[in-house]
């Protein structure tokens, strides 16, 4: 049985069908990449997989458990890093971390000393108010918060968008480590370097998920990705 | 999971209290505005206590008729008339001219031999002239004349009845004496109304002094105005934050509830601090603190903030919500008789104000300060708090169903 089983997921916004019979599966330790034009439904799919949105039809199974029937399954299995900043801007970095670490088996102090928090360099900003941080540091903090509960699945929605190269490299390095430790990643991205970590890739086109052949270069998909920016993600 | 919920609530309250410095600044500004409104209202009430209706009436008396002149002097000194009417002796032409110029409201013209005719039982009418388009003063004067004539007729009939009775039983010698006695009684009562009426002071502010009345209204107005500063606390959070909370098991309803509790606690602490300071300064005459006042303040704060939160949920915060809070707040206080006392308002406005929440907010605070907390008002405040909180959460949930 696969860690992730997604079957015939559909989603409509009004009369517009955004997702059509999305079906795929992923094993533990796999990194799945999803590419596609802006507004093609990538973010919607990731939100459904993380439990933020509900699908109109279809089923999801995590390790043979049905999260659509019991929402606690989502929070147990999934760490979700949305495209925008999901943090509490008027709280400190430490308060944000404490909120997400409070029901985790991970020890926050240990992670600050030599875990992900130290690795991302967040430990230097613990007392800072989140809104004063740079975009890159906010993204690092978002990832740190999302994996506080040590989830088996990490869902990343364009994590490198508008970040500097150092931050992108940090995220890429962490993704490799996460997969190597047996976690699964589902990432939507336009970044070649982030997608290089993926073991499998899909193209989201007009609400349909198309399996791409191994080694497909992003540049070869330009024609199918371009010109669909209707901002429906 | 419970630990996460509690921690989230704590962080909400903590982040709300970060707004306290900004709130104190705004409170100072709004407090100045509220004090100005209070002073204006107080001035209005003080002024109205001295306000009297003054009607100038021309008295055209036959030249050399000392009896009639004396009669007018007596009438002018009657309590019931002197507070409203001023009789000015004029000749006929002067009086007509003054009436045309609007300097007087009516003319009473006494004919020649009026007193003699009266003494011999001949009914010689006096002429009263009022302008065609009579103003309020003229109408009042006409009513007074009518009431006076009826009163006089009643007195006269009483006197004649006694005379007839004495005649009937053969006490002819007593008739004149009894008439004199009865005239004396009548004049005594007519001169001094206190024989008929007990003195009773009626205040537009009820049992509360004007200052206390406006302090209570001011607290509610200040609470409403200051709450506009915290409208952003009830603004919709970015979708990413809400999605992240949802995946973490924290619902929108719980988020709203925590925001509400945070703002209520912040205002409660702030206003309690202000009242403690006031109770130790010059305002101590009007502000005393006890458990009843503290509990009432908490209840009123909870109710006011629930109302503000509800409007924020409807208006999606921002300018629309600010305007809604300001306009509805101002109207409720006005209609509830807290800016201008209810007795000065049109009946329909006053009736509307009685069922709006501001009435019970003010009543509870006022009763807590100056008597014992009004249990009815407390229950209504609690009901409004629950109602507005529930409605606000419902609106949030309905709006969140978009996707």
XYZ file of C-alpha atoms in Angstrom:
636
model
C 0.000 0.000 0.000
C 1.351 3.467 -0.931
C 1.793 6.243 1.636
C -0.284 8.599 -0.504
C -3.244 7.417 -2.603
C -5.199 10.076 -4.444
C -8.134 8.973 -6.558
C -10.405 10.929 -8.908
C -10.202 14.241 -7.029
C -12.413 16.930 -8.575
C -12.910 20.548 -7.623
C -15.109 23.281 -9.068
C -15.114 27.021 -8.410
C -18.621 27.936 -9.430
C -19.110 26.622 -12.926
C -15.403 26.333 -13.601
C -13.900 22.879 -13.134
C -10.422 23.398 -11.708
C -9.451 19.787 -11.015
C -10.632 16.810 -13.070
C -10.239 13.256 -11.799
C -6.796 13.758 -10.305
C -5.318 10.361 -9.535
C -1.794 9.470 -8.413
C 0.052 7.699 -5.614
C 3.402 8.146 -3.891
C 5.612 5.968 -1.734
C 7.496 6.992 1.374
C 10.763 8.679 0.431
C 9.433 9.920 -2.916
C 9.463 13.525 -4.040
C 6.671 14.418 -6.435
C 6.964 17.592 -8.519
C 3.991 19.347 -10.075
C 4.516 21.957 -12.772
C 2.038 23.948 -14.767
C 0.960 27.422 -15.754
C -0.240 29.910 -13.167
C -3.909 29.274 -12.421
C -3.909 25.707 -13.681
C -4.944 24.272 -10.267
C -1.626 23.283 -8.660
C -2.230 25.223 -5.459
C -5.822 24.028 -5.260
C -4.619 20.425 -5.431
C -2.023 21.026 -2.716
C -4.606 22.741 -0.488
C -6.894 19.748 -0.868
C -4.046 17.349 -0.062
C -3.210 19.373 3.068
C -6.824 19.589 4.267
C -7.156 23.356 3.805
C -9.823 22.919 1.129
C -12.354 20.167 0.563
C -12.643 18.393 -2.782
C -15.999 18.122 -4.547
C -15.356 14.481 -5.323
C -12.785 11.695 -5.097
C -10.821 10.169 -2.246
C -7.505 10.577 -0.446
C -5.727 7.976 1.621
C -2.638 8.492 3.800
C -1.154 5.200 4.903
C -4.571 3.639 4.401
C -6.306 6.269 6.570
C -9.019 8.518 5.163
C -8.324 12.157 6.109
C -11.520 13.397 4.455
C -13.480 11.396 7.030
C -11.268 12.394 9.976
C -9.519 15.755 9.654
C -6.989 14.970 12.401
C -5.340 12.602 9.907
C -4.295 15.631 7.849
C -2.544 17.311 10.771
C -0.896 14.019 11.752
C 0.510 13.203 8.310
C 0.936 16.490 6.506
C 3.170 19.498 6.919
C 1.986 22.245 4.574
C 3.934 25.301 3.454
C 1.614 27.578 1.482
C 2.811 29.992 -1.175
C 2.072 33.051 1.000
C 3.244 33.741 4.520
C 1.232 31.535 6.948
C 2.802 32.984 10.102
C 1.426 35.312 12.769
C 3.072 38.567 11.808
C 2.553 40.333 15.107
C 4.040 37.555 17.243
C 7.690 36.737 17.771
C 9.490 33.954 15.941
C 9.671 31.979 19.176
C 5.904 32.325 19.797
C 5.168 31.043 16.285
C 7.454 28.082 16.860
C 6.000 27.368 20.303
C 2.503 27.229 18.820
C 3.426 24.568 16.278
C 5.777 22.647 18.548
C 3.343 22.470 21.496
C 1.786 19.144 20.493
C 4.875 17.741 18.816
C 7.138 14.939 19.955
C 10.064 17.134 18.884
C 11.716 19.244 21.531
C 11.812 22.895 20.535
C 14.919 23.605 22.597
C 16.769 20.717 20.918
C 15.788 21.958 17.471
C 16.918 25.464 18.373
C 20.286 24.106 19.493
C 21.029 21.683 16.682
C 17.919 20.885 14.662
C 16.155 22.453 11.694
C 15.906 25.837 13.438
C 19.635 26.091 13.881
C 20.194 24.664 10.412
C 18.064 27.410 8.849
C 19.685 30.104 10.996
C 16.356 30.982 12.615
C 17.850 30.743 16.115
C 19.330 34.221 15.722
C 15.876 35.803 15.311
C 13.878 34.098 18.058
C 12.918 37.353 19.790
C 12.152 39.216 16.560
C 8.582 40.050 15.542
C 7.811 38.034 12.400
C 6.779 41.046 10.292
C 10.295 42.445 10.648
C 11.904 39.357 9.055
C 13.017 39.080 5.450
C 10.975 37.027 2.973
C 13.593 34.296 2.994
C 13.631 34.021 6.762
C 9.830 33.899 6.856
C 9.868 31.030 4.368
C 12.479 29.166 6.425
C 10.345 29.728 9.527
C 7.223 28.501 7.682
C 8.999 25.269 6.792
C 10.284 24.872 10.347
C 6.737 25.336 11.716
C 5.202 22.946 9.195
C 7.550 20.099 10.086
C 7.392 20.695 13.846
C 5.245 17.581 14.236
C 7.628 15.514 12.132
C 5.028 14.757 9.428
C 5.537 11.955 6.930
C 4.405 14.136 4.048
C 5.651 17.656 3.312
C 3.634 19.732 0.869
C 5.412 22.767 -0.554
C 3.688 25.338 -2.728
C 6.309 27.233 -4.739
C 8.677 27.519 -1.757
C 11.422 29.327 -3.661
C 9.253 31.993 -5.263
C 10.837 35.458 -4.949
C 13.610 34.228 -2.655
C 17.341 34.793 -3.037
C 19.643 32.033 -4.233
C 21.015 31.277 -0.763
C 17.532 30.669 0.594
C 16.613 28.522 -2.405
C 19.718 26.399 -1.859
C 18.850 26.025 1.844
C 15.375 24.792 0.951
C 16.698 22.438 -1.716
C 19.276 21.005 0.702
C 16.579 20.463 3.300
C 14.280 18.762 0.791
C 17.047 16.275 -0.065
C 17.630 15.549 3.604
C 13.892 15.141 4.258
C 13.486 12.641 1.446
C 16.639 10.816 2.458
C 15.170 10.425 5.961
C 12.125 8.634 4.473
C 9.678 11.528 4.162
C 7.585 12.225 1.068
C 7.406 15.618 -0.592
C 4.824 17.008 -2.966
C 6.037 20.252 -4.414
C 4.528 22.680 -6.909
C 7.238 24.818 -8.421
C 8.585 26.633 -11.441
C 12.182 26.337 -10.211
C 14.420 23.893 -12.049
C 16.729 23.498 -9.028
C 13.874 22.574 -6.638
C 12.382 20.177 -9.156
C 15.772 18.493 -9.586
C 15.164 16.833 -6.202
C 11.946 15.202 -7.494
C 11.852 11.528 -8.362
C 8.679 11.936 -10.413
C 7.049 14.884 -12.121
C 3.530 15.748 -13.231
C 2.253 18.458 -15.498
C -1.003 20.073 -14.454
C -2.794 21.100 -17.617
C -6.364 22.391 -17.661
C -7.206 20.589 -14.415
C -5.747 17.267 -15.537
C -2.584 15.743 -14.081
C -0.255 14.337 -16.751
C 2.608 12.041 -15.835
C 5.901 13.281 -17.303
C 8.604 10.986 -18.509
C 11.705 10.813 -16.282
C 14.257 13.471 -17.163
C 11.814 15.790 -18.866
C 13.332 19.260 -18.887
C 11.172 22.219 -17.852
C 12.271 24.088 -20.939
C 10.613 21.461 -23.130
C 7.251 22.219 -21.445
C 7.380 25.949 -22.117
C 4.755 25.799 -24.824
C 2.264 24.017 -22.580
C 2.910 26.178 -19.531
C 2.965 29.601 -21.152
C -0.039 31.901 -21.597
C -2.484 30.495 -19.040
C -2.228 33.047 -16.307
C -5.821 33.376 -15.142
C -4.844 33.500 -11.474
C -7.028 30.741 -10.156
C -4.526 28.977 -7.936
C -4.559 19.483 20.748
C -6.076 21.267 23.764
C -2.628 22.581 24.630
C -2.339 24.074 21.148
C -5.761 25.717 21.478
C -4.897 27.208 24.848
C -1.543 28.429 23.582
C -3.227 29.968 20.546
C -5.702 31.801 22.803
C -2.845 33.041 24.971
C -0.930 34.336 21.929
C -4.060 36.062 20.653
C -4.478 37.892 23.940
C -0.769 38.691 24.004
C -0.779 40.121 20.488
C -3.948 42.114 21.260
C -2.271 43.713 24.267
C 0.551 44.863 21.997
C -1.977 47.398 20.676
C -2.388 49.010 24.109
C -0.001 51.984 23.532
C -1.825 52.884 20.309
C -5.118 52.443 22.079
C -4.133 54.705 24.976
C -3.215 57.437 22.507
C -6.541 57.112 20.694
C -8.422 56.900 23.994
C -6.933 60.251 25.009
C -8.070 61.844 21.732
C -11.549 60.324 21.864
C -11.878 61.125 25.574
C -11.367 64.799 24.727
C -14.162 64.569 22.149
C -16.450 62.782 24.611
C -15.787 65.393 27.320
C -16.750 68.168 24.870
C -19.992 66.337 24.000
C -20.704 65.810 27.714
C -20.125 69.462 28.535
C -22.418 70.556 25.695
C -25.157 68.214 26.936
C -24.710 69.416 30.509
C -24.947 73.010 29.317
C -28.165 72.179 27.489
C -29.710 70.680 30.624
C -28.589 73.555 32.863
C -29.908 76.109 30.393
C -33.249 74.374 30.053
C -33.887 74.657 33.801
C -34.030 78.447 33.505
C -35.994 78.557 30.297
C -39.488 80.161 30.602
C -42.178 81.069 28.156
C -42.666 84.828 28.211
C -45.828 86.158 26.605
C -46.302 89.877 26.233
C -49.960 90.919 26.298
C -51.236 94.430 25.778
C -53.854 95.564 28.308
C -56.074 98.328 26.927
C -57.750 99.829 29.978
C -60.328 102.677 29.913
C -58.618 105.902 30.865
C -58.987 106.730 34.561
C -60.562 103.380 35.465
C -58.557 102.662 38.640
C -60.579 99.538 39.510
C -59.600 97.793 36.296
C -55.971 98.974 36.611
C -55.901 97.568 40.144
C -57.482 94.347 38.895
C -54.701 93.956 36.297
C -52.069 94.546 38.958
C -53.629 91.766 41.033
C -53.844 89.399 38.054
C -50.271 90.183 37.020
C -49.013 89.206 40.445
C -50.746 85.817 40.415
C -48.248 82.949 40.494
C -49.904 81.077 37.700
C -49.694 84.041 35.357
C -46.611 86.008 36.260
C -44.249 83.182 35.243
C -45.712 83.256 31.730
C -47.434 86.570 30.999
C -46.419 90.145 31.142
C -49.246 92.680 30.849
C -48.283 95.956 29.266
C -50.697 98.890 29.524
C -51.247 100.518 26.095
C -53.900 102.453 24.259
C -55.821 100.768 21.437
C -53.748 102.083 18.485
C -50.440 101.344 20.175
C -51.604 97.804 20.915
C -52.721 97.116 17.324
C -49.419 98.450 16.011
C -47.426 96.300 18.478
C -49.472 93.234 17.521
C -48.746 93.856 13.838
C -44.999 94.195 14.623
C -45.032 90.936 16.566
C -43.964 92.674 19.781
C -47.002 91.347 21.656
C -48.950 88.111 21.334
C -52.455 89.344 22.186
C -54.557 92.327 23.243
C -57.062 92.382 26.089
C -59.403 95.314 25.715
C -61.551 96.197 28.722
C -64.697 98.213 27.827
C -65.921 101.283 29.700
C -67.916 100.597 32.903
C -66.720 96.995 32.928
C -66.479 96.815 36.731
C -69.789 98.587 37.296
C -71.538 96.212 34.911
C -69.948 93.327 36.701
C -71.156 94.562 40.051
C -74.728 94.818 38.762
C -74.629 91.391 37.185
C -74.524 92.648 33.622
C -72.422 90.476 31.336
C -70.156 92.855 29.425
C -67.512 90.923 27.514
C -63.881 92.030 27.309
C -62.393 91.847 23.811
C -59.347 89.663 23.187
C -57.502 90.161 19.913
C -54.987 87.637 18.608
C -53.116 87.724 15.298
C -54.401 85.739 12.306
C -51.293 83.540 12.031
C -50.877 82.927 15.727
C -47.511 81.762 17.028
C -46.855 79.364 19.863
C -47.017 82.120 22.504
C -50.443 83.259 21.281
C -51.756 79.705 21.330
C -50.513 79.261 24.881
C -52.135 82.557 25.893
C -55.429 81.532 24.324
C -55.321 78.261 26.255
C -54.568 80.162 29.437
C -57.503 82.518 28.918
C -59.779 79.583 28.232
C -58.551 77.737 31.340
C -58.834 80.935 33.397
C -62.421 81.549 32.250
C -63.400 77.998 33.119
C -61.699 78.267 36.480
C -63.450 81.571 37.166
C -66.795 80.128 36.104
C -66.337 77.188 38.485
C -65.446 79.482 41.374
C -68.340 81.807 40.659
C -70.818 78.953 40.427
C -69.533 77.641 43.758
C -70.018 81.029 45.397
C -73.490 81.472 43.888
C -74.444 77.949 44.932
C -73.525 78.695 48.562
C -75.496 81.991 48.401
C -78.550 80.229 46.983
C -78.319 77.546 49.650
C -78.188 80.105 52.443
C -81.150 81.959 50.908
C -83.053 78.679 50.632
C -82.705 77.891 54.321
C -83.400 81.471 55.356
C -79.946 82.571 56.384
C -80.257 85.850 54.500
C -77.904 87.691 56.847
C -75.049 85.368 56.053
C -75.162 85.662 52.283
C -72.928 88.716 51.883
C -70.475 87.574 54.539
C -70.193 84.124 52.988
C -69.566 85.632 49.573
C -66.747 87.782 50.989
C -65.266 84.756 52.764
C -65.442 82.626 49.647
C -63.869 85.380 47.517
C -61.051 85.565 50.067
C -60.506 81.801 49.912
C -60.582 81.856 46.151
C -58.060 84.689 45.926
C -55.787 83.015 48.462
C -55.649 79.797 46.455
C -55.330 81.617 43.172
C -52.383 83.627 44.442
C -50.446 80.712 45.811
C -50.486 77.473 43.869
C -48.613 75.648 46.597
C -51.939 75.059 48.365
C -52.968 72.867 45.491
C -49.746 71.291 44.273
C -46.958 69.486 46.048
C -43.514 70.503 44.882
C -41.810 67.807 42.800
C -38.559 68.177 40.916
C -38.502 66.249 37.638
C -35.060 65.741 36.037
C -34.370 64.744 32.450
C -31.495 62.606 33.725
C -33.659 60.587 36.123
C -32.175 59.829 39.530
C -28.662 60.601 38.370
C -27.022 64.008 38.434
C -26.200 65.618 35.086
C -22.482 65.040 35.606
C -22.968 61.395 36.569
C -25.323 60.906 33.639
C -22.774 62.180 31.150
C -19.919 60.261 32.793
C -21.852 57.009 32.222
C -22.790 57.979 28.659
C -19.176 59.039 28.101
C -17.826 55.653 29.165
C -20.023 53.882 26.608
C -19.280 56.417 23.876
C -15.552 56.166 24.608
C -15.730 52.383 24.513
C -17.478 52.490 21.132
C -15.092 55.067 19.670
C -11.966 53.312 20.961
C -13.183 49.982 19.643
C -12.809 51.432 16.142
C -9.048 51.381 16.729
C -9.128 47.629 17.206
C -11.254 46.838 14.173
C -8.170 45.391 12.466
C -8.126 42.708 15.183
C -11.307 41.321 13.640
C -10.138 41.611 10.065
C -9.961 38.465 8.022
C -6.531 36.944 8.305
C -4.603 36.094 5.148
C -5.900 32.861 3.585
C -2.505 31.231 4.062
C -2.672 31.784 7.834
C -6.206 30.412 8.032
C -5.281 27.409 5.887
C -2.273 26.726 8.015
C -4.405 26.973 11.192
C -7.008 24.703 9.666
C -4.449 22.046 8.830
C -3.220 22.436 12.412
C -6.724 21.712 13.743
C -7.711 25.268 14.727
C -11.071 26.317 13.308
C -12.220 29.773 12.166
C -14.802 29.814 14.944
C -12.129 29.308 17.563
C -9.940 31.989 15.994
C -12.856 34.481 16.147
C -13.599 33.559 19.740
C -9.965 34.107 20.755
C -9.843 37.465 18.976
C -13.001 38.500 20.811
C -11.732 37.433 24.229
C -8.423 39.236 23.608
C -10.092 42.543 22.740
C -12.624 42.315 25.602
C -9.842 41.681 28.134
C -7.733 44.525 26.750
C -10.569 47.063 26.995
C -11.657 45.781 30.379
C -8.155 46.175 31.806
C -7.706 49.591 30.193
C -11.045 51.003 31.357
C -10.669 49.558 34.833
C -7.289 51.284 35.051
C -8.857 54.569 33.888
C -11.634 54.254 36.473
C -9.145 53.476 39.247
C -7.198 56.607 38.338
C -10.408 58.695 38.140
C -11.658 57.390 41.480
C -8.500 58.758 43.108
C -8.633 62.160 41.459
C -11.058 65.055 41.088
C -13.718 62.786 39.595
C -13.884 60.690 42.780
C -17.144 62.452 43.681
C -18.830 60.683 40.752
C -16.791 57.494 40.365
C -16.550 54.893 43.076
C -15.227 51.425 42.441
C -16.640 48.242 43.887
C -17.253 44.669 42.747
C -20.600 45.612 41.184
C -19.017 48.327 39.068
C -16.172 46.036 37.940
C -18.539 43.209 36.977
C -20.889 45.602 35.206
C -17.975 47.095 33.284
C -16.873 43.602 32.204
C -20.390 42.748 31.052
C -20.829 46.015 29.173
C -17.389 45.675 27.549
C -18.218 42.129 26.461
C -21.503 43.313 24.970
C -20.051 46.370 23.201
C -17.127 44.429 21.714
C -19.458 41.650 20.536
C -21.516 44.318 18.777
C -18.385 45.812 17.167
C -17.129 42.373 16.142
C -20.467 41.603 14.510
C -20.308 44.811 12.466
C -16.716 43.999 11.486
C -17.791 40.562 10.291
C -20.548 42.142 8.201
C -18.424 44.956 6.820
C -15.220 42.939 6.334
C -13.457 45.500 8.564
C -11.822 48.527 6.974
C -13.664 51.769 6.310
C -17.127 50.212 5.998
C -16.895 48.655 9.450
C -15.483 51.840 10.967
C -18.369 53.854 9.561
C -20.890 51.238 10.698
C -19.538 51.249 14.249
C -19.440 55.047 14.402
C -22.861 55.690 12.902
C -24.747 52.927 14.697
C -22.991 53.752 17.976
C -23.776 57.453 17.710
C -27.390 56.779 16.732
C -27.935 54.278 19.546
C -26.606 56.711 22.121
C -28.646 59.569 20.665
C -31.859 57.523 20.466
C -31.189 56.093 23.919
C -31.214 59.635 25.258
C -27.540 59.616 26.203
C -26.434 62.631 24.199
C -29.624 64.665 24.542
C -31.982 63.348 27.266
C -34.876 61.245 25.982
C -37.526 63.785 26.992
C -36.108 66.164 24.354
C -36.355 63.594 21.560
C -39.249 62.840 19.201
C -41.351 59.999 20.580
C -40.522 57.591 17.753
C -36.769 58.068 18.280
C -37.135 57.642 22.023
C -39.129 54.427 21.599
C -36.563 53.071 19.138
C -33.742 53.927 21.517
C -35.354 51.966 24.316
C -34.905 48.675 22.463
C -31.364 49.318 21.213
C -28.394 47.843 23.114
C -26.890 51.190 24.154
C -29.827 51.800 26.482
C -29.055 48.725 28.585
C -25.277 49.361 28.439
C -25.775 52.836 29.885
C -28.440 51.738 32.359
C -26.192 49.007 33.744
C -23.168 51.278 34.130
C -25.284 54.052 35.641
C -27.019 51.763 38.114
C -23.698 50.176 39.110
C -22.111 53.571 39.746
C -24.910 55.279 41.616
C -27.162 52.570 43.028
C -26.905 48.767 42.798
C -26.379 47.062 39.440
C -29.655 46.681 37.549
C -30.104 42.918 37.152
C -32.475 43.339 34.204
C -30.004 45.527 32.340
C -27.228 43.039 33.182
C -29.231 40.160 31.725
C -30.041 42.162 28.586
C -26.338 43.066 28.189
C -25.363 39.402 28.539
C -28.031 38.411 26.016
C -26.785 41.013 23.546
C -23.183 39.802 24.026
C -24.163 36.207 23.247
C -26.393 37.274 20.356
C -23.797 39.486 18.645
C -20.958 37.025 19.263
C -23.004 34.175 17.810
C -24.104 36.281 14.849
C -20.515 37.406 14.195
C -19.244 33.830 14.221
C -22.123 32.757 11.990
C -21.298 35.473 9.450
C -17.629 34.374 9.532
C -18.575 30.750 8.921
C -20.979 31.646 6.100
C -18.416 33.874 4.404
C -15.795 31.142 4.799
C -17.912 28.734 2.762
C -16.839 30.390 -0.469
C -14.393 27.603 -1.197
